[in-house]
Every structure is written in structure tokens, then in C-alpha cells.
JSON list of C-alpha atoms in Angstrom, two decimals:
[
{"chain": "A", "resi": 1, "resn": "MET", "atom": "CA", "xyz": [90.04, -54.08, -10.28]},
{"chain": "A", "resi": 2, "resn": "VAL", "atom": "CA", "xyz": [87.46, -55.19, -12.76]},
{"chain": "A", "resi": 3, "resn": "THR", "atom": "CA", "xyz": [84.05, -53.57, -13.15]},
{"chain": "A", "resi": 4, "resn": "LYS", "atom": "CA", "xyz": [80.91, -55.53, -13.94]},
{"chain": "A", "resi": 5, "resn": "HIS", "atom": "CA", "xyz": [81.01, -54.24, -17.51]},
{"chain": "A", "resi": 6, "resn": "GLU", "atom": "CA", "xyz": [84.62, -55.41, -17.94]},
{"chain": "A", "resi": 7, "resn": "ARG", "atom": "CA", "xyz": [83.77, -58.91, -16.66]},
{"chain": "A", "resi": 8, "resn": "GLU", "atom": "CA", "xyz": [81.67, -59.63, -19.72]},
{"chain": "A", "resi": 9, "resn": "GLY", "atom": "CA", "xyz": [83.68, -61.65, -22.19]},
{"chain": "A", "resi": 10, "resn": "LEU", "atom": "CA", "xyz": [86.16, -62.98, -19.63]},
{"chain": "A", "resi": 11, "resn": "PRO", "atom": "CA", "xyz": [86.48, -66.73, -19.10]},
{"chain": "A", "resi": 12, "resn": "ALA", "atom": "CA", "xyz": [84.05, -68.15, -16.52]},
{"chain": "A", "resi": 13, "resn": "ASP", "atom": "CA", "xyz": [86.94, -69.46, -14.44]},
{"chain": "A", "resi": 14, "resn": "ALA", "atom": "CA", "xyz": [88.73, -66.12, -14.23]},
{"chain": "A", "resi": 15, "resn": "ASP", "atom": "CA", "xyz": [89.66, -65.57, -10.59]},
{"chain": "A", "resi": 16, "resn": "LEU", "atom": "CA", "xyz": [88.51, -61.97, -10.42]},
{"chain": "A", "resi": 17, "resn": "ARG", "atom": "CA", "xyz": [88.02, -61.93, -6.67]},
{"chain": "A", "resi": 18, "resn": "ARG", "atom": "CA", "xyz": [91.64, -62.91, -6.16]},
{"chain": "A", "resi": 19, "resn": "ALA", "atom": "CA", "xyz": [92.80, -60.32, -8.69]},
{"chain": "A", "resi": 20, "resn": "ASP", "atom": "CA", "xyz": [90.70, -57.62, -7.02]},
{"chain": "A", "resi": 21, "resn": "SER", "atom": "CA", "xyz": [91.96, -58.63, -3.58]},
{"chain": "A", "resi": 22, "resn": "LEU", "atom": "CA", "xyz": [95.58, -58.52, -4.75]},
{"chain": "A", "resi": 23, "resn": "ALA", "atom": "CA", "xyz": [95.05, -55.14, -6.41]},
{"chain": "A", "resi": 24, "resn": "ARG", "atom": "CA", "xyz": [93.62, -53.75, -3.17]},
{"chain": "A", "resi": 25, "resn": "GLU", "atom": "CA", "xyz": [96.58, -55.11, -1.18]},
{"chain": "A", "resi": 26, "resn": "ILE", "atom": "CA", "xyz": [99.11, -53.56, -3.53]},
{"chain": "A", "resi": 27, "resn": "PHE", "atom": "CA", "xyz": [97.24, -50.22, -3.59]},
{"chain": "A", "resi": 28, "resn": "SER", "atom": "CA", "xyz": [97.32, -50.26, 0.20]},
{"chain": "A", "resi": 29, "resn": "ASP", "atom": "CA", "xyz": [101.04, -51.07, 0.21]},
{"chain": "A", "resi": 30, "resn": "VAL", "atom": "CA", "xyz": [102.07, -48.27, -2.16]},
{"chain": "A", "resi": 31, "resn": "ALA", "atom": "CA", "xyz": [99.43, -45.63, -1.41]},
{"chain": "A", "resi": 32, "resn": "ASN", "atom": "CA", "xyz": [101.16, -44.18, 1.62]},
{"chain": "A", "resi": 33, "resn": "LYS", "atom": "CA", "xyz": [103.46, -41.22, 1.73]},
{"chain": "A", "resi": 34, "resn": "TRP", "atom": "CA", "xyz": [106.59, -43.18, 2.64]},
{"chain": "A", "resi": 35, "resn": "ALA", "atom": "CA", "xyz": [106.25, -45.78, -0.11]},
{"chain": "A", "resi": 36, "resn": "LEU", "atom": "CA", "xyz": [105.62, -43.10, -2.73]},
{"chain": "A", "resi": 37, "resn": "LEU", "atom": "CA", "xyz": [108.62, -41.07, -1.52]},
{"chain": "A", "resi": 38, "resn": "ILE", "atom": "CA", "xyz": [110.83, -44.18, -1.48]},
{"chain": "A", "resi": 39, "resn": "ILE", "atom": "CA", "xyz": [109.82, -45.04, -5.04]},
{"chain": "A", "resi": 40, "resn": "GLU", "atom": "CA", "xyz": [110.49, -41.47, -6.13]},
{"chain": "A", "resi": 41, "resn": "ALA", "atom": "CA", "xyz": [113.85, -41.31, -4.31]},
{"chain": "A", "resi": 42, "resn": "LEU", "atom": "CA", "xyz": [115.11, -44.54, -5.86]},
{"chain": "A", "resi": 43, "resn": "GLY", "atom": "CA", "xyz": [114.10, -43.46, -9.34]},
{"chain": "A", "resi": 44, "resn": "GLU", "atom": "CA", "xyz": [116.71, -44.89, -11.68]},
{"chain": "A", "resi": 45, "resn": "ARG", "atom": "CA", "xyz": [119.34, -45.10, -8.94]},
{"chain": "A", "resi": 46, "resn": "THR", "atom": "CA", "xyz": [120.62, -47.68, -6.51]},
{"chain": "A", "resi": 47, "resn": "LEU", "atom": "CA", "xyz": [120.89, -46.40, -2.95]},
{"chain": "A", "resi": 48, "resn": "ARG", "atom": "CA", "xyz": [122.14, -47.75, 0.34]},
{"chain": "A", "resi": 49, "resn": "PHE", "atom": "CA", "xyz": [119.81, -47.66, 3.33]},
{"chain": "A", "resi": 50, "resn": "SER", "atom": "CA", "xyz": [121.49, -44.61, 4.88]},
{"chain": "A", "resi": 51, "resn": "GLU", "atom": "CA", "xyz": [121.43, -42.73, 1.55]},
{"chain": "A", "resi": 52, "resn": "LEU", "atom": "CA", "xyz": [117.77, -43.55, 1.10]},
{"chain": "A", "resi": 53, "resn": "ARG", "atom": "CA", "xyz": [116.98, -42.38, 4.62]},
{"chain": "A", "resi": 54, "resn": "ARG", "atom": "CA", "xyz": [118.66, -39.04, 3.89]},
{"chain": "A", "resi": 55, "resn": "GLU", "atom": "CA", "xyz": [116.70, -38.72, 0.63]},
{"chain": "A", "resi": 56, "resn": "VAL", "atom": "CA", "xyz": [113.32, -39.44, 2.24]},
{"chain": "A", "resi": 57, "resn": "GLU", "atom": "CA", "xyz": [113.24, -36.58, 4.68]},
{"chain": "A", "resi": 58, "resn": "GLY", "atom": "CA", "xyz": [111.44, -37.28, 7.95]},
{"chain": "A", "resi": 59, "resn": "VAL", "atom": "CA", "xyz": [111.17, -41.05, 7.64]},
{"chain": "A", "resi": 60, "resn": "SER", "atom": "CA", "xyz": [112.17, -43.01, 10.73]},
{"chain": "A", "resi": 61, "resn": "HIS", "atom": "CA", "xyz": [114.48, -46.02, 10.58]},
{"chain": "A", "resi": 62, "resn": "LYS", "atom": "CA", "xyz": [111.54, -48.27, 11.48]},
{"chain": "A", "resi": 63, "resn": "MET", "atom": "CA", "xyz": [109.16, -46.86, 8.84]},
{"chain": "A", "resi": 64, "resn": "LEU", "atom": "CA", "xyz": [111.81, -47.01, 6.13]},
{"chain": "A", "resi": 65, "resn": "THR", "atom": "CA", "xyz": [112.58, -50.62, 7.00]},
{"chain": "A", "resi": 66, "resn": "GLN", "atom": "CA", "xyz": [108.90, -51.62, 7.04]},
{"chain": "A", "resi": 67, "resn": "ASN", "atom": "CA", "xyz": [108.15, -49.93, 3.73]},
{"chain": "A", "resi": 68, "resn": "LEU", "atom": "CA", "xyz": [111.23, -51.34, 2.02]},
{"chain": "A", "resi": 69, "resn": "ARG", "atom": "CA", "xyz": [110.27, -54.85, 3.15]},
{"chain": "A", "resi": 70, "resn": "THR", "atom": "CA", "xyz": [106.74, -54.39, 1.84]},
{"chain": "A", "resi": 71, "resn": "LEU", "atom": "CA", "xyz": [107.97, -53.02, -1.49]},
{"chain": "A", "resi": 72, "resn": "GLU", "atom": "CA", "xyz": [110.44, -55.89, -1.76]},
{"chain": "A", "resi": 73, "resn": "ARG", "atom": "CA", "xyz": [107.70, -58.42, -0.96]},
{"chain": "A", "resi": 74, "resn": "ASP", "atom": "CA", "xyz": [105.55, -56.94, -3.74]},
{"chain": "A", "resi": 75, "resn": "GLY", "atom": "CA", "xyz": [108.46, -57.20, -6.18]},
{"chain": "A", "resi": 76, "resn": "LEU", "atom": "CA", "xyz": [108.86, -53.45, -6.61]},
{"chain": "A", "resi": 77, "resn": "VAL", "atom": "CA", "xyz": [112.24, -53.08, -4.91]},
{"chain": "A", "resi": 78, "resn": "ASP", "atom": "CA", "xyz": [115.28, -55.33, -5.16]},
{"chain": "A", "resi": 79, "resn": "ARG", "atom": "CA", "xyz": [117.48, -55.65, -2.06]},
{"chain": "A", "resi": 80, "resn": "LYS", "atom": "CA", "xyz": [121.08, -56.73, -2.54]},
{"chain": "A", "resi": 81, "resn": "VAL", "atom": "CA", "xyz": [123.30, -57.62, 0.43]},
{"chain": "A", "resi": 82, "resn": "TYR", "atom": "CA", "xyz": [127.07, -57.64, 0.03]},
{"chain": "A", "resi": 83, "resn": "PRO", "atom": "CA", "xyz": [129.05, -59.91, 2.37]},
{"chain": "A", "resi": 84, "resn": "THR", "atom": "CA", "xyz": [131.21, -57.21, 3.92]},
{"chain": "A", "resi": 85, "resn": "VAL", "atom": "CA", "xyz": [131.75, -56.12, 7.51]},
{"chain": "A", "resi": 86, "resn": "PRO", "atom": "CA", "xyz": [129.56, -54.31, 8.19]},
{"chain": "A", "resi": 87, "resn": "PRO", "atom": "CA", "xyz": [127.16, -55.68, 5.56]},
{"chain": "A", "resi": 88, "resn": "ARG", "atom": "CA", "xyz": [126.45, -53.31, 2.67]},
{"chain": "A", "resi": 89, "resn": "VAL", "atom": "CA", "xyz": [122.82, -53.32, 1.53]},
{"chain": "A", "resi": 90, "resn": "GLU", "atom": "CA", "xyz": [121.59, -51.61, -1.62]},
{"chain": "A", "resi": 91, "resn": "TYR", "atom": "CA", "xyz": [118.08, -51.00, -2.92]},
{"chain": "A", "resi": 92, "resn": "THR", "atom": "CA", "xyz": [116.98, -50.61, -6.53]},
{"chain": "A", "resi": 93, "resn": "LEU", "atom": "CA", "xyz": [113.60, -50.41, -8.21]},
{"chain": "A", "resi": 94, "resn": "THR", "atom": "CA", "xyz": [112.69, -53.48, -10.24]},
{"chain": "A", "resi": 95, "resn": "GLU", "atom": "CA", "xyz": [111.07, -53.19, -13.67]},
{"chain": "A", "resi": 96, "resn": "PRO", "atom": "CA", "xyz": [107.55, -53.12, -12.14]},
{"chain": "A", "resi": 97, "resn": "GLY", "atom": "CA", "xyz": [108.80, -50.57, -9.60]},
{"chain": "A", "resi": 98, "resn": "ARG", "atom": "CA", "xyz": [110.13, -48.32, -12.37]},
{"chain": "A", "resi": 99, "resn": "ALA", "atom": "CA", "xyz": [106.82, -48.65, -14.21]},
{"chain": "A", "resi": 100, "resn": "LEU", "atom": "CA", "xyz": [104.98, -47.66, -11.03]},
{"chain": "A", "resi": 101, "resn": "ARG", "atom": "CA", "xyz": [107.30, -44.68, -10.71]},
{"chain": "A", "resi": 102, "resn": "GLY", "atom": "CA", "xyz": [105.82, -43.39, -13.95]},
{"chain": "A", "resi": 103, "resn": "THR", "atom": "CA", "xyz": [102.42, -43.40, -12.27]},
{"chain": "A", "resi": 104, "resn": "VAL", "atom": "CA", "xyz": [103.86, -41.69, -9.19]},
{"chain": "A", "resi": 105, "resn": "ASP", "atom": "CA", "xyz": [105.42, -39.02, -11.43]},
{"chain": "A", "resi": 106, "resn": "ALA", "atom": "CA", "xyz": [102.06, -38.52, -13.16]},
{"chain": "A", "resi": 107, "resn": "MET", "atom": "CA", "xyz": [100.38, -38.07, -9.77]},
{"chain": "A", "resi": 108, "resn": "CYS", "atom": "CA", "xyz": [103.00, -35.47, -8.80]},
{"chain": "A", "resi": 109, "resn": "ASP", "atom": "CA", "xyz": [102.49, -33.66, -12.12]},
{"chain": "A", "resi": 110, "resn": "TRP", "atom": "CA", "xyz": [98.71, -33.71, -11.56]},
{"chain": "A", "resi": 111, "resn": "THR", "atom": "CA", "xyz": [99.16, -32.25, -8.06]},
{"chain": "A", "resi": 112, "resn": "GLN", "atom": "CA", "xyz": [101.36, -29.45, -9.37]},
{"chain": "A", "resi": 113, "resn": "GLN", "atom": "CA", "xyz": [98.94, -28.71, -12.22]},
{"chain": "A", "resi": 114, "resn": "TYR", "atom": "CA", "xyz": [95.90, -28.48, -9.94]},
{"chain": "A", "resi": 115, "resn": "LEU", "atom": "CA", "xyz": [97.50, -27.18, -6.75]},
{"chain": "A", "resi": 116, "resn": "GLY", "atom": "CA", "xyz": [95.85, -23.76, -7.02]},
{"chain": "A", "resi": 117, "resn": "HIS", "atom": "CA", "xyz": [92.44, -25.32, -7.67]},
{"chain": "A", "resi": 118, "resn": "ILE", "atom": "CA", "xyz": [92.82, -27.70, -4.72]},
{"chain": "A", "resi": 119, "resn": "GLU", "atom": "CA", "xyz": [93.94, -24.90, -2.38]},
{"chain": "A", "resi": 120, "resn": "ASP", "atom": "CA", "xyz": [90.99, -22.72, -3.48]},
{"chain": "A", "resi": 121, "resn": "ALA", "atom": "CA", "xyz": [88.52, -25.56, -2.98]},
{"chain": "A", "resi": 122, "resn": "ARG", "atom": "CA", "xyz": [89.90, -26.33, 0.48]},
{"chain": "A", "resi": 123, "resn": "SER", "atom": "CA", "xyz": [89.78, -22.68, 1.42]},
{"chain": "A", "resi": 124, "resn": "ARG", "atom": "CA", "xyz": [86.11, -22.42, 0.37]},
{"chain": "A", "resi": 125, "resn": "PHE", "atom": "CA", "xyz": [85.25, -25.68, 2.15]},
{"chain": "A", "resi": 126, "resn": "ASP", "atom": "CA", "xyz": [87.02, -24.74, 5.39]},
{"chain": "A", "resi": 127, "resn": "ALA", "atom": "CA", "xyz": [85.48, -21.24, 5.49]}
]
């Protein structure tokens, strides 16, 4: 998303509204607990659906399917189907997905670093 200050110097025909809209859509797609856990579980590995479901504890079949489809649509996950009986389906992070995983890892690191502070603040707020 581009701020007013950042717009200065950009070409007049830059489609910033479309870029902002797309950014909001993608943030919405990946900023949920299941998508983040799927991205983290895949990491640098390729997993089958059943393996991924075991890795992402608590996710239902339906939620895993929906999130994988969304991540695939956004180009973050690659789905490969092998013509076997029954069909074998594998999921892998794409290059953009692996780059996003770096951001997810940074968010996890931030949470661990400030966990005590967050718990203290919540405790004071809820008191």
C-alpha cells in the first residue's frame, strides 16, 4: 500500500488503487491463522494433503482445502497432482511463498521476543 508521501514522483498513470486493492486482498488471504500455519508447515518441504493436515494441528479438512486453494490462487503454493489411483497430490511453497515465509518467521520471532510484554499489557488491561 502506498502512502500519500510515497505517491509523489510516481507516474501519473500508476494504478495505485488497483495495487492497494490487491495488497489488501492478499493480506486478507494470508493474515489468518490457518494460512500462516500452512506456510510455516510447508517451509522448504513438499507435503501431501494428509501430511499437511497432520502438521497443522486442529485444521479441518474443509479449512485446509479452502486455504490451500486461496494460497494456490495467489501463487504462493504450488499443487501437483500425480495420475495414480488414488490420485497423489503434493503441495510446495513457490518462490513468493518462501519469501513470505521469511516474514512469517519474523512475526513469530517478534512474538517470542515480546511475549512477556504482551502478556503483562493484557493482564493490566483486563484487570
